[in-house]
Coordinates of C-alpha atoms and ligand atoms in Angstrom, one line a residue:
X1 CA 0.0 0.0 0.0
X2 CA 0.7 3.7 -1.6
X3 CA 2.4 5.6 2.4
X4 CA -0.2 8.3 2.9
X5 CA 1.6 11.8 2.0
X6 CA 2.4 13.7 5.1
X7 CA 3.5 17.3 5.7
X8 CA 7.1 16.7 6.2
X9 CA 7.8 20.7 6.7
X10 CA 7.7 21.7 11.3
X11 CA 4.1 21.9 12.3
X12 CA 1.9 25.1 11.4
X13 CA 1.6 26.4 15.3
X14 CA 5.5 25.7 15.0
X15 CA 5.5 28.0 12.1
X16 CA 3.4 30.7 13.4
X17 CA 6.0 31.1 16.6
X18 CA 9.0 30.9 14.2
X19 CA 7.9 33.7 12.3
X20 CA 6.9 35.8 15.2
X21 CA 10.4 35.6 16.6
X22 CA 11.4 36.5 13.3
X23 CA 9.8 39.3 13.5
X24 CA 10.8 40.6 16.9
X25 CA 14.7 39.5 16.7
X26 CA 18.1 41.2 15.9
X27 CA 19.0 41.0 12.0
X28 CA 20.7 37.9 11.8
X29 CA 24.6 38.0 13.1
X30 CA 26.3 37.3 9.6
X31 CA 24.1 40.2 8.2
X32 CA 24.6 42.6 11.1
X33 CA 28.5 42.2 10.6
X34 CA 28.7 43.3 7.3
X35 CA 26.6 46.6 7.4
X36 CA 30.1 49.0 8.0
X37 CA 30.0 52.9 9.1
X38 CA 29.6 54.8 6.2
X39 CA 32.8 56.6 5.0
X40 CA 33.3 59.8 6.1
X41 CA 36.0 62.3 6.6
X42 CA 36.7 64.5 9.8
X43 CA 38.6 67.3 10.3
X44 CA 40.7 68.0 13.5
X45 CA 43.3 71.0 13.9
X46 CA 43.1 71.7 10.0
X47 CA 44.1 68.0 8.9
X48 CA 42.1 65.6 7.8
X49 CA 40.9 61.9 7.7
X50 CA 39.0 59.4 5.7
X51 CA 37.6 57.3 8.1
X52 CA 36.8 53.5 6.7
X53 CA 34.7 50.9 8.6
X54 CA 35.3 53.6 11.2
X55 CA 39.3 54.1 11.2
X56 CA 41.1 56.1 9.3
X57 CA 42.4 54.9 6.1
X58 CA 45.1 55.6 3.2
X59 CA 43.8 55.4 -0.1
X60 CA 47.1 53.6 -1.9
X61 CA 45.5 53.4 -5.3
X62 CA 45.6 53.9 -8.7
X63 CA 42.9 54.2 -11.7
X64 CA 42.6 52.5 -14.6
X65 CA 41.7 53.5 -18.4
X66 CA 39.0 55.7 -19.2
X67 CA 37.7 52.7 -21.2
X68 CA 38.7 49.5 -18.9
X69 CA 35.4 49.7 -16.0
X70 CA 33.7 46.8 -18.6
X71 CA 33.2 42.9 -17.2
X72 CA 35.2 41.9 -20.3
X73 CA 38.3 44.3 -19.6
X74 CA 38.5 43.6 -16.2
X75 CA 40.7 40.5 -16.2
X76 CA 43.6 43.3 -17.7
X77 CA 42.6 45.6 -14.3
X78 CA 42.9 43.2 -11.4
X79 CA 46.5 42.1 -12.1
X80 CA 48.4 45.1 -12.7
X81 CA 46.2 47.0 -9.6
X82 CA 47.8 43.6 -7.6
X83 CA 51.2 44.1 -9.0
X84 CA 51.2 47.7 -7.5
X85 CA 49.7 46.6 -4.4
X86 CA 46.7 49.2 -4.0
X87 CA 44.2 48.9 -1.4
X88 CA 41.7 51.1 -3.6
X89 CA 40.8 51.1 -7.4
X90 CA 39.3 54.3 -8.8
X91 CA 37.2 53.1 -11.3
X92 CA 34.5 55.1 -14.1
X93 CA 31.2 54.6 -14.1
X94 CA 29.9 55.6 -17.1
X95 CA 26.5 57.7 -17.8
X96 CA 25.6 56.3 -21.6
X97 CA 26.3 52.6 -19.9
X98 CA 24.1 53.4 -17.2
X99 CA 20.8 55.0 -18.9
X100 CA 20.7 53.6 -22.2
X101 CA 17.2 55.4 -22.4
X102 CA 15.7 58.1 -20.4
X103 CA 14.5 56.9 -16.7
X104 CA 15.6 53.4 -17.4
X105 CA 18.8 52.6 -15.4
X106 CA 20.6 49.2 -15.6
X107 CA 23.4 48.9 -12.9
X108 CA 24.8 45.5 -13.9
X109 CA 28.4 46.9 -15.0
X110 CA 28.6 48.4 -11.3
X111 CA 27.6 45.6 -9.6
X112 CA 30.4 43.6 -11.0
X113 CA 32.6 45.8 -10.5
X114 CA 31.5 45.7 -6.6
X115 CA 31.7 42.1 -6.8
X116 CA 34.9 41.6 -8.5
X117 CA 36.5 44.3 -6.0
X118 CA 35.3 42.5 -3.2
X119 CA 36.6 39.2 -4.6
X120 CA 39.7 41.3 -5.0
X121 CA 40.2 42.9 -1.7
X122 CA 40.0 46.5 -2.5
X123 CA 37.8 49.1 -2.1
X124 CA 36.7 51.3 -4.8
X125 CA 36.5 55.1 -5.1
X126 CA 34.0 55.4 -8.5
X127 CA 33.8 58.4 -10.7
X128 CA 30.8 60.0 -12.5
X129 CA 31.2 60.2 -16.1
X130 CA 28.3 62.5 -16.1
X131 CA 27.8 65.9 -17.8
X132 CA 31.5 66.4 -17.4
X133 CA 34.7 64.2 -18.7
X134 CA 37.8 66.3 -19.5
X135 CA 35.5 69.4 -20.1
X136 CA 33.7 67.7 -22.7
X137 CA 30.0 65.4 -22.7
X138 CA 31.0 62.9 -24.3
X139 CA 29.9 60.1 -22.1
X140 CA 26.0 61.8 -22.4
X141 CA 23.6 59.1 -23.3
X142 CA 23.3 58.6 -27.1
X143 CA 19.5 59.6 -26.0
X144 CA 20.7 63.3 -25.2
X145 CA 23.6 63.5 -27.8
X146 CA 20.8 63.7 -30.3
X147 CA 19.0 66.4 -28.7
X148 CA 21.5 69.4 -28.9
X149 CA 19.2 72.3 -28.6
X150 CA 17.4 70.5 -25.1
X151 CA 21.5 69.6 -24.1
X152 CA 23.4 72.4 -25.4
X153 CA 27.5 73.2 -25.6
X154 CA 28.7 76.5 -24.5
X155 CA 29.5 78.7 -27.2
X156 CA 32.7 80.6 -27.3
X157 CA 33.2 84.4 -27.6
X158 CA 33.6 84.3 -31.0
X159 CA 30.0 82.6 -31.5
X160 CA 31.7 79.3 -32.0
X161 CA 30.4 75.9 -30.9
X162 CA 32.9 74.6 -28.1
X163 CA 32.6 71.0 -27.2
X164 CA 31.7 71.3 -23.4
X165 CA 28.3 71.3 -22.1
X166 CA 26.5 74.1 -20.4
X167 CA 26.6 75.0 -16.8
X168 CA 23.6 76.7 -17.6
X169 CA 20.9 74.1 -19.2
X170 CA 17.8 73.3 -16.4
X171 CA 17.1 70.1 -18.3
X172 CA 20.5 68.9 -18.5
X173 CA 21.3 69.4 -14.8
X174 CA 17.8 67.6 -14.1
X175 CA 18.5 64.6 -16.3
X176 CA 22.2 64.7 -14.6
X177 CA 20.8 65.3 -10.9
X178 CA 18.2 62.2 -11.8
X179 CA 21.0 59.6 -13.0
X180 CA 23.6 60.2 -10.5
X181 CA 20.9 60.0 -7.4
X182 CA 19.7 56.5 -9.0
X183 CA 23.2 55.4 -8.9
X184 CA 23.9 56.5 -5.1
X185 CA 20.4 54.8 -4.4
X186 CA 21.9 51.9 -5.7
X187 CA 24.7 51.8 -4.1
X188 CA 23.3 52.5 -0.5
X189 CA 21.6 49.0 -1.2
X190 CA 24.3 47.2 -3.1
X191 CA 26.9 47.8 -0.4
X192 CA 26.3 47.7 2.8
X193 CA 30.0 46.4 3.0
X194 CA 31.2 49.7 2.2
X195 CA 33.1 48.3 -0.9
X196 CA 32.7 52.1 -2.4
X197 CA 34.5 54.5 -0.3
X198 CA 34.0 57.4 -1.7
X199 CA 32.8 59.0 -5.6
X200 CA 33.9 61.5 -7.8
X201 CA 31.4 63.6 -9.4
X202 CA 32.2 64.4 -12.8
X203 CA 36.0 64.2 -13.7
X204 CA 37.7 67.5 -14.7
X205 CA 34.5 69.8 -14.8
X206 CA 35.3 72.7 -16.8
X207 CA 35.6 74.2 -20.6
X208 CA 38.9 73.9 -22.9
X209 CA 38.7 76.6 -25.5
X210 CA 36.9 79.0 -23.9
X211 CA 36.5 80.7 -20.6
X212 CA 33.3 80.5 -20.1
X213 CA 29.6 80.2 -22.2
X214 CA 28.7 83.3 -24.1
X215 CA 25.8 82.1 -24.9
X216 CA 22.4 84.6 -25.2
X217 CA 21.2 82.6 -22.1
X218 CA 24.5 83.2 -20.3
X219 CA 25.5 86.8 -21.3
X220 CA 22.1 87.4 -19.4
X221 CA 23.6 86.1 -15.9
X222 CA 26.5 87.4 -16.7
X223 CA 24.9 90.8 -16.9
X224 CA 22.9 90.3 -14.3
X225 CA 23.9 90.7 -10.1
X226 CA 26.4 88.6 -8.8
X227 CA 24.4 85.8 -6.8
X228 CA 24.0 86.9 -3.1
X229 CA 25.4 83.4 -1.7
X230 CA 28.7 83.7 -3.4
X231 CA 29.0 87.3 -2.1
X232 CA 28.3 86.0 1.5
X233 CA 30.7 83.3 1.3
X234 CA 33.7 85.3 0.0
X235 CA 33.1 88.1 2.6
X236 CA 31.6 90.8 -0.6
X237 CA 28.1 91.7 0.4
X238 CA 28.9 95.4 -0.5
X239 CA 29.1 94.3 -3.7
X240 CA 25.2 93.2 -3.9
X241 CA 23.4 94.2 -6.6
X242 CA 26.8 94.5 -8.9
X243 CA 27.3 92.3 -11.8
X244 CA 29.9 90.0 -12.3
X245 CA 32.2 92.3 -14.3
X246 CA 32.0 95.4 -11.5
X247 CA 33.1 92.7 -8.7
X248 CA 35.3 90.4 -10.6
X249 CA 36.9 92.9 -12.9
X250 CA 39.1 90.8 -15.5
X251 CA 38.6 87.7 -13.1
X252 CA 35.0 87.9 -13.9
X253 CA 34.6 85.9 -16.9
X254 CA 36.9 82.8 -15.2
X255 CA 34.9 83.4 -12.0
X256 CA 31.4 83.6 -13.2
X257 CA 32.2 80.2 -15.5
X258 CA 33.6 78.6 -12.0
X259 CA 30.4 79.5 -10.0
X260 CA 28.1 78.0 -12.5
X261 CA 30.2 75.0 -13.3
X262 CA 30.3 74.1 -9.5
X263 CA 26.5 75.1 -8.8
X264 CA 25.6 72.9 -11.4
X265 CA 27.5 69.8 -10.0
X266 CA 26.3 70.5 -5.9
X267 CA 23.2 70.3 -7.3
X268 CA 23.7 66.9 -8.8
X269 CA 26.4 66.4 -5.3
X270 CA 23.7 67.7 -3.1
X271 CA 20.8 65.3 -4.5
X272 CA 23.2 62.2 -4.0
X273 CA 24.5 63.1 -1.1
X274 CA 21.0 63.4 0.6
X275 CA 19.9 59.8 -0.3
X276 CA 23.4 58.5 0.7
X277 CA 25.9 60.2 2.1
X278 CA 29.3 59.2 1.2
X279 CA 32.0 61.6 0.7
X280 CA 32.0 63.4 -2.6
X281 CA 35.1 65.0 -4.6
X282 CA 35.5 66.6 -7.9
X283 CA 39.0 66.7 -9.6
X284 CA 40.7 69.5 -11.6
X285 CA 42.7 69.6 -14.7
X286 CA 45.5 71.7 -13.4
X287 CA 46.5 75.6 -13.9
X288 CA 50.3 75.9 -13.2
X289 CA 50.7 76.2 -9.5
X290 CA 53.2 78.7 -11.0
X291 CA 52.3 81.3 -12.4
X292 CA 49.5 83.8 -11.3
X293 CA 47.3 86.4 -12.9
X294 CA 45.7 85.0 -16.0
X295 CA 47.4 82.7 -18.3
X296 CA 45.9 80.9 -21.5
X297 CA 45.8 77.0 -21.8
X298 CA 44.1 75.8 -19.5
X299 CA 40.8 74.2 -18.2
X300 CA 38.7 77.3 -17.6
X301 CA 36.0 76.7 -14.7
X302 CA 37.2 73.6 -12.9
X303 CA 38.8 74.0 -9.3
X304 CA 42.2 75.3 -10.4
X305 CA 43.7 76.6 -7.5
X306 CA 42.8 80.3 -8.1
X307 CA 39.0 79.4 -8.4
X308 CA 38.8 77.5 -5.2
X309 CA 37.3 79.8 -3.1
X310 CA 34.5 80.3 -5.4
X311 CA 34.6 76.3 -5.7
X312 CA 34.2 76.2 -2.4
X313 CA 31.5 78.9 -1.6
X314 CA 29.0 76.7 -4.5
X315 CA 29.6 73.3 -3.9
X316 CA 29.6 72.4 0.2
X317 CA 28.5 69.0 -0.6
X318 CA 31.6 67.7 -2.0
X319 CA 34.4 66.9 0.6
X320 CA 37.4 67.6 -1.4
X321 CA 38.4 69.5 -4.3
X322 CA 41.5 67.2 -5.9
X323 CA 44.3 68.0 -8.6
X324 CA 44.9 65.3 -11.0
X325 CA 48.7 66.2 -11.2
X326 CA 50.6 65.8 -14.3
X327 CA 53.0 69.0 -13.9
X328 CA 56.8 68.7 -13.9
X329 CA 58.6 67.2 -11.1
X330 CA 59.3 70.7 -9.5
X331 CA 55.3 71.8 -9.5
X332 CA 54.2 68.8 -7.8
X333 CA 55.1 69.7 -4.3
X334 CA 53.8 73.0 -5.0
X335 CA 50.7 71.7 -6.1
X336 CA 49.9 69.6 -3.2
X337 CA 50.5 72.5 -0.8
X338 CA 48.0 74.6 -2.9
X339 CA 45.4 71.9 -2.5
X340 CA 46.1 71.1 0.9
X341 CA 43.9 73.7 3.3
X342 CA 42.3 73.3 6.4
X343 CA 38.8 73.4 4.6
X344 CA 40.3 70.8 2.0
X345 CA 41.7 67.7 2.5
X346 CA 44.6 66.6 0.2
X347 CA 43.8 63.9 -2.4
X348 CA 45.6 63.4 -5.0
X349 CA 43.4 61.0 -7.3
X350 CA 45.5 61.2 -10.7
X351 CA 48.9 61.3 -11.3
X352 CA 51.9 60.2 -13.0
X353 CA 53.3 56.8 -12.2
X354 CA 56.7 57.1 -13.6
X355 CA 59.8 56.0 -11.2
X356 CA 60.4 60.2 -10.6
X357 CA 57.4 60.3 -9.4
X358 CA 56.8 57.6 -6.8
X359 CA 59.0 59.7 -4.5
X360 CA 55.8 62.1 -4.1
X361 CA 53.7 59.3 -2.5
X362 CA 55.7 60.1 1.0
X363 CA 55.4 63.6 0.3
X364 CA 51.8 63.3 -0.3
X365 CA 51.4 61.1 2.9
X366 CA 53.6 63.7 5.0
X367 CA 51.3 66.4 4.1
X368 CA 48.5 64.2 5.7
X369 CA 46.8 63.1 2.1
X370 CA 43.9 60.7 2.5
X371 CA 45.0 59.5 -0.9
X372 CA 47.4 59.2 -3.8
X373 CA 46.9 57.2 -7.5
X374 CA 48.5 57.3 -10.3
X375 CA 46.5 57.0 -13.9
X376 CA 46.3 54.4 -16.1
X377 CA 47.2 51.5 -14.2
X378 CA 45.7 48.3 -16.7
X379 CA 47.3 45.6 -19.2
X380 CA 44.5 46.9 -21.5
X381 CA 46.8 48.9 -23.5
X382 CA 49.8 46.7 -25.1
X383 CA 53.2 47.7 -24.8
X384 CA 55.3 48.9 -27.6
X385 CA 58.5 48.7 -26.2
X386 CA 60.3 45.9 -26.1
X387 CA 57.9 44.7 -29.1
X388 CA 55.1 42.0 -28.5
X389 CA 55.7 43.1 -24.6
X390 CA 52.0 42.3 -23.0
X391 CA 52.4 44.3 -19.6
X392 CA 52.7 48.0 -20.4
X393 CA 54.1 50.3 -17.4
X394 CA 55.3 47.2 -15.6
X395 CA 58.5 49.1 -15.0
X396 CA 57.4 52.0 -14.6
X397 CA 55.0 51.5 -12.0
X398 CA 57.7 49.2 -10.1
X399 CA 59.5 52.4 -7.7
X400 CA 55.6 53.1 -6.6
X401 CA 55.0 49.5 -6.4
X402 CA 57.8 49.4 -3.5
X403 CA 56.7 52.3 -1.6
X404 CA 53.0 50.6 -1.9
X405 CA 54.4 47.1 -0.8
X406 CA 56.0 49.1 2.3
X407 CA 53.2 51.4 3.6
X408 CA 50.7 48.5 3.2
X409 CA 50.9 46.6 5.8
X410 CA 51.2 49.6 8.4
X411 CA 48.0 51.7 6.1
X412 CA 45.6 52.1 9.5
X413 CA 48.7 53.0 11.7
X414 CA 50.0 55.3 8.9
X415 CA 46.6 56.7 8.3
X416 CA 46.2 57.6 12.4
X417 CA 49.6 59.2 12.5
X418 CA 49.2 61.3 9.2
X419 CA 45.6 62.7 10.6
X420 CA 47.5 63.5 14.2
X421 CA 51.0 65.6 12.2
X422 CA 53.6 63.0 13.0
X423 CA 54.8 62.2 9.7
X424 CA 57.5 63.5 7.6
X425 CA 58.8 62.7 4.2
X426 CA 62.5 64.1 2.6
X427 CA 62.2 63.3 -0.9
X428 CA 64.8 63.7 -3.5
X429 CA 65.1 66.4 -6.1
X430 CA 66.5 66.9 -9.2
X431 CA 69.8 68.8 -7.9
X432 CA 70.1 65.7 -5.5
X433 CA 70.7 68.3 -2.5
X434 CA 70.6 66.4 1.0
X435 CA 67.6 67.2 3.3
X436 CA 66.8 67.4 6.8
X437 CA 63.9 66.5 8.6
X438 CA 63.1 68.5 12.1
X439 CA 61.7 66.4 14.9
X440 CA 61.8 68.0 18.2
X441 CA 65.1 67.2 20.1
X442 CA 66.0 65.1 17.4
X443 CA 67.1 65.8 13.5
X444 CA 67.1 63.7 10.5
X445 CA 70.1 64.2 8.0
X446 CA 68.8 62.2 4.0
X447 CA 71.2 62.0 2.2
X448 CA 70.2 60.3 -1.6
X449 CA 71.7 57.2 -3.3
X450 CA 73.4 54.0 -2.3
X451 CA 76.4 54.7 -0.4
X452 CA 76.0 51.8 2.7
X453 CA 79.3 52.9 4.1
X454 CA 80.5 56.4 2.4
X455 CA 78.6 59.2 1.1
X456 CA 76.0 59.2 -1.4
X457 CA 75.4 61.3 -4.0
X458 CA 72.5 61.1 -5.2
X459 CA 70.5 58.7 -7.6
X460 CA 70.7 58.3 -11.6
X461 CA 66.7 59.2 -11.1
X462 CA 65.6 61.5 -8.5
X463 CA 63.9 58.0 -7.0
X464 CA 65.3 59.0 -3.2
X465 CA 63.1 58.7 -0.7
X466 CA 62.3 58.3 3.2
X467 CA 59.3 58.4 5.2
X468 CA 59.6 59.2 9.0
X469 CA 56.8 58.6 11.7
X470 CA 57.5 60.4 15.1
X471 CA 55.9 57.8 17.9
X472 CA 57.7 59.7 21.1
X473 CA 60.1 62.1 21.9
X474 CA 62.8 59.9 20.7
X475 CA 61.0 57.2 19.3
X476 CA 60.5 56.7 15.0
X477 CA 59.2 54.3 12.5
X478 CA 61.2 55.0 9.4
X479 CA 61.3 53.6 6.1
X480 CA 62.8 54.8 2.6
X481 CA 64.6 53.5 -0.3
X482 CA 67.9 54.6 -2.0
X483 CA 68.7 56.8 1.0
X484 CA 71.0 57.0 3.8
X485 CA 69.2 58.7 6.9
X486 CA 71.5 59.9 10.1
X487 CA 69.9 61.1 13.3
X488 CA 71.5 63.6 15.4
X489 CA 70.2 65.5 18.6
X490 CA 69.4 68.9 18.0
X491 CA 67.9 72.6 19.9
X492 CA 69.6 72.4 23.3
X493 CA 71.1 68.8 22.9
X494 CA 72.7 69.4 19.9
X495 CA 76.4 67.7 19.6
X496 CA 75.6 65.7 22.4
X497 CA 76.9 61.9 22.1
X498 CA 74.0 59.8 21.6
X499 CA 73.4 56.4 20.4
X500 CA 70.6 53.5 19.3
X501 CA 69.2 52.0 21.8
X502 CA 67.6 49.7 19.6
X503 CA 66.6 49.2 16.1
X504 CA 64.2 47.2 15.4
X505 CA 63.3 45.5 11.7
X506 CA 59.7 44.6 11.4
X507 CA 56.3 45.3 9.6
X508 CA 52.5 46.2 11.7
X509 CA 49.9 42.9 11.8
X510 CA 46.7 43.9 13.7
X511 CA 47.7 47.1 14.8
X512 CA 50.7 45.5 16.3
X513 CA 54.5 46.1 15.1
X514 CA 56.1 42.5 14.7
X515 CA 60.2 42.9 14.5
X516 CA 62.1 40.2 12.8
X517 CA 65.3 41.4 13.6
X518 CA 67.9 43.9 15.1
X519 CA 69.9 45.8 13.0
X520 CA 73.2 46.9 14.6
X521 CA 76.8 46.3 14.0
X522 CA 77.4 47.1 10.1
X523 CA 73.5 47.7 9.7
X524 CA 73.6 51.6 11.8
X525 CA 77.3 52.2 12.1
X526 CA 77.0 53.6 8.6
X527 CA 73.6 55.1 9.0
X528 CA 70.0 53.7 8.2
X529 CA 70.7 52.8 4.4
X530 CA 67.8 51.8 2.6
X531 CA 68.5 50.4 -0.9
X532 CA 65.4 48.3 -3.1
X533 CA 63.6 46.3 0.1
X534 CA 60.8 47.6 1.1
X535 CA 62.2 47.7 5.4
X536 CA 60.1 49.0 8.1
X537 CA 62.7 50.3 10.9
X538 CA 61.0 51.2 14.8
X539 CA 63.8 53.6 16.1
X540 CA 64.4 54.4 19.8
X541 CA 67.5 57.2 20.4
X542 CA 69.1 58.7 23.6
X543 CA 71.7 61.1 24.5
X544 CA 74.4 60.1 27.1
Ligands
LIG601 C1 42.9 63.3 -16.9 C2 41.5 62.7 -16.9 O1 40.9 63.0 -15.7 C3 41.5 61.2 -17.1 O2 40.2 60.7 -17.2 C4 42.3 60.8 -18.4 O3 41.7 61.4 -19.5 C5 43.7 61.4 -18.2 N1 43.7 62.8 -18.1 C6 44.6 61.0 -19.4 O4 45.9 61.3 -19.2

């Protein structure tokens, strides 16, 4: 005989008391465990810091290709990201990808790009290819490309099209504004992980070939009074009722282009930022940190340095203004001190990742950066040189990939120490001079090259570089390569004897420094010589 079917499921009453406990208990553990703080970043004493999962944490990054934030190009990203040992990738996210037709949003390329970070143990810092890449619109849905007159371009003073978009068009800003608060909405539910740790909105806002629109639309504002927020925030409320030409004088047509390029984009900031509120940056194709007054050439209405008090005064929802810096060795520094302001954090989310210009990662770090990433860091592009060569930039990227592999390890601790002013950097220059870091009744004498028991002078490349942490009075975690680094007492012990109590060779686990060795004996009689390894020293001095 045919068993008689029976419920094999727990019994309905069973059921009924399951689900009601459901409904009254704590989310389960796993779940609960992988909601992270949001990212944010604080501001203490006129530095800052990006606080991850809670902590504060160094962006080591880099960002690939324009074209390389696809599934299928990905497999070229993940490899050469590993071999320069970031913790963050800045990848695109691309607005024709995104809303292939109006109102319809399809966020499959971001999700894999989550998921693949995830499975590759880095966060990701993603940038809006909005209304805004390089100054152009190019990454505008194919949907608005064919509607010019509803999405116009500026037009020059000559009554020439330009190809960058107006600051000034209502429906563009709405169709941007709509987009880019989708996406955050989708990323508040995607990653409660906190995968993406901060986004860039738009990438080098701004208009090549023109300072600003001269549209009929736009000679109208600029005619008009100068808006009364903008005189609040830069302290010229006599001015009200003045238009931009009485209050900027020649400044005016750079400033008024500024102000509407940045209002535009804290509206679209402002929108995302209110449904989730990660931190929010917008980069800027450089002006010389040179030169003053008003030079031709460059990328008019983008945060260059001399607009970013008017960047500032219009866009309060994004956290960091950022130059993408691919200036000459001897404007980077200056650059980074431009950029680095007690209202502004320092973030450097583009540069060059030649060997000259790895030494600038410590630099960055000693001016308490939250970040630093070099551009164009993917085997998507095949090398030329040697010929049939697959891994373009392997070499190049190999000075930075030493720093990376050093700082690593120690990220949180470095992180902490950069927000609290304890970290210094001497970095080579091009004249190979020897440097000398201050730190309290202590100095550091750099000297560049590999010299472990004479004197160096100096590398072929200006690759020199050392990083110093100051723990205590007479307590340091140093590190460097192709350096020689003496310490000496200084103020009122100077040319006192003085010696090592101990050095210590290690790396940070957990918060914790592990040594693996002493150095003494030939290792400090010569100095602290660093040559190619990437060697974490903890230092304690004292005077006899
Ligand atoms: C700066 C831009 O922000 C990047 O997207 C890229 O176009 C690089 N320039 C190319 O060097």
């Amino acid at each position: 005989m045919k068993a008689r079917h029976r419920p094999t499921g727990p019994h309905p009453i069973l059921c009924l008391i399951l689900s009601l406990l459901a409904l009254t208990a704590p989310p389960a553990p796993a779940q609960t465990q992988q909601v992270q703080p949001i990212p944010k970043i604080v501001s203490q004493d006129g530095g800052h810091a990006l606080l991850v999962d809670g902590k504060p944490f160094l962006i080591i990054g880099a960002q690939a290709h324009n074209s390389s934030a696809w599934p299928g190009m990905l497999p070229k990203v993940w490899p050469a990201m590993k071999y320069l040992g970031v913790n963050t990738v800045e990848l695109p996210v691309y607005w024709e990808q995104i809303e292939p037709q109006p109102g319809r949003f399809d966020f499959g390329v971001v999700d894999t790009l989550i998921a693949e970070a995830r499975r590759n143990d880095v966060r990701l810092v993603l940038l809006w290819f909005g209304t805004w890449k390089n100054g152009s619109a190019h990454y505008r849905p194919e949907w608005m490309k064919r509607e010019p007159r509803r999405f116009p371009n500026i037009v020059g003073r000559d009554g020439k099209a330009v190809d960058s978009p107006s600051p000034h068009s209502k429906e563009a800003l709405e169709a941007d504004t709509k987009a880019f608060s989708a996406f955050m909405r989708h990323l508040r539910q995607a990653d409660p992980q906190r995968t993406v740790i901060m986004v860039q909105v738009q990438n080098e806002p701004g208009s090549w070939g023109s300072v600003r629109d001269f549209s009929p639309a736009a000679e109208r504002l600029f005619q008009a009074a100068v808006p009364e927020p903008l005189l609040r925030a830069i302290g010229r409320t006599a001015d009200r009722g003045k238009s931009w030409q009485a209050v900027f004088g020649d400044d005016a047509d750079e400033t008024f282009h500024a102000w509407s390029v940045a209002h535009y984009i804290e509206q679209v900031a402002a929108a995302g930022k209110a449904i989730y509120p990660l931190p929010l940056y917008a980069n800027a194709a450089l002006k010389d940190p040179l030169q003053t007054g008003r030079t031709p050439g460059y990328e008019f209405g983008g945060p260059t340095h001399n607009m970013l008090h008017i960047w500032k005064a219009a866009a309060p929802s994004l956290d960091v203004l950022a130059p993408d810096i691919y200036q000459p060795p001897a404007k980077v520094l200056p650059v980074m001190d431009q950029y680095r302001r007690p209202d502004n954090p320092l973030f450097i989310p583009e540069t060059i990742s030649a060997a000259p210009y790895a030494r600038f990662f410590y630099a960055a770090i000693a001016r308490g950066a939250i970040g630093y990433a070099p551009f164009g860091v993917d085997y998507t592009v095949l090398a030329a040189d040697p010929p049939g060569a697959s891994r373009l930039g392997e070499a190049d990227l190999q000075q930075l990939a030493m720093s990376y592999r050093a700082i690593g390890p120690m990220m949180r601790e470095m992180a902490q120490w950069a927000f609290e002013g304890r970290v210094h950097a001497a970095i080579e220059t091009e004249d190979k001079a020897p440097a000398e870091i201050a730190l309290g009744r202590w100095k550091a004498k750099v000297r560049f090259g590999v010299s472990p028991r004479g004197d160096p002078k100096g590398n072929d490349t200006p690759i020199g570089r050392v990083l110093v942490a100051q723990l205590g009075p007479d307590e340091f975690v140093v590190t460097g390569f192709y350096a020689k680094l003496e310490f000496e007492p200084a103020g009122k012990d100077a040319g006192r004897p003085w010696e090592f109590l101990r050095v210590e060779e290690g790396q940070f686990a957990d918060g914790r420094f592990q040594p693996v060795r002493i150095w003494n004996g030939d290792e400090t009689d010569w100095g602290l010589n660093f040559v190619s390894a990437p060697q974490v020293l903890r230092v304690r001095l004292a005077t006899r």
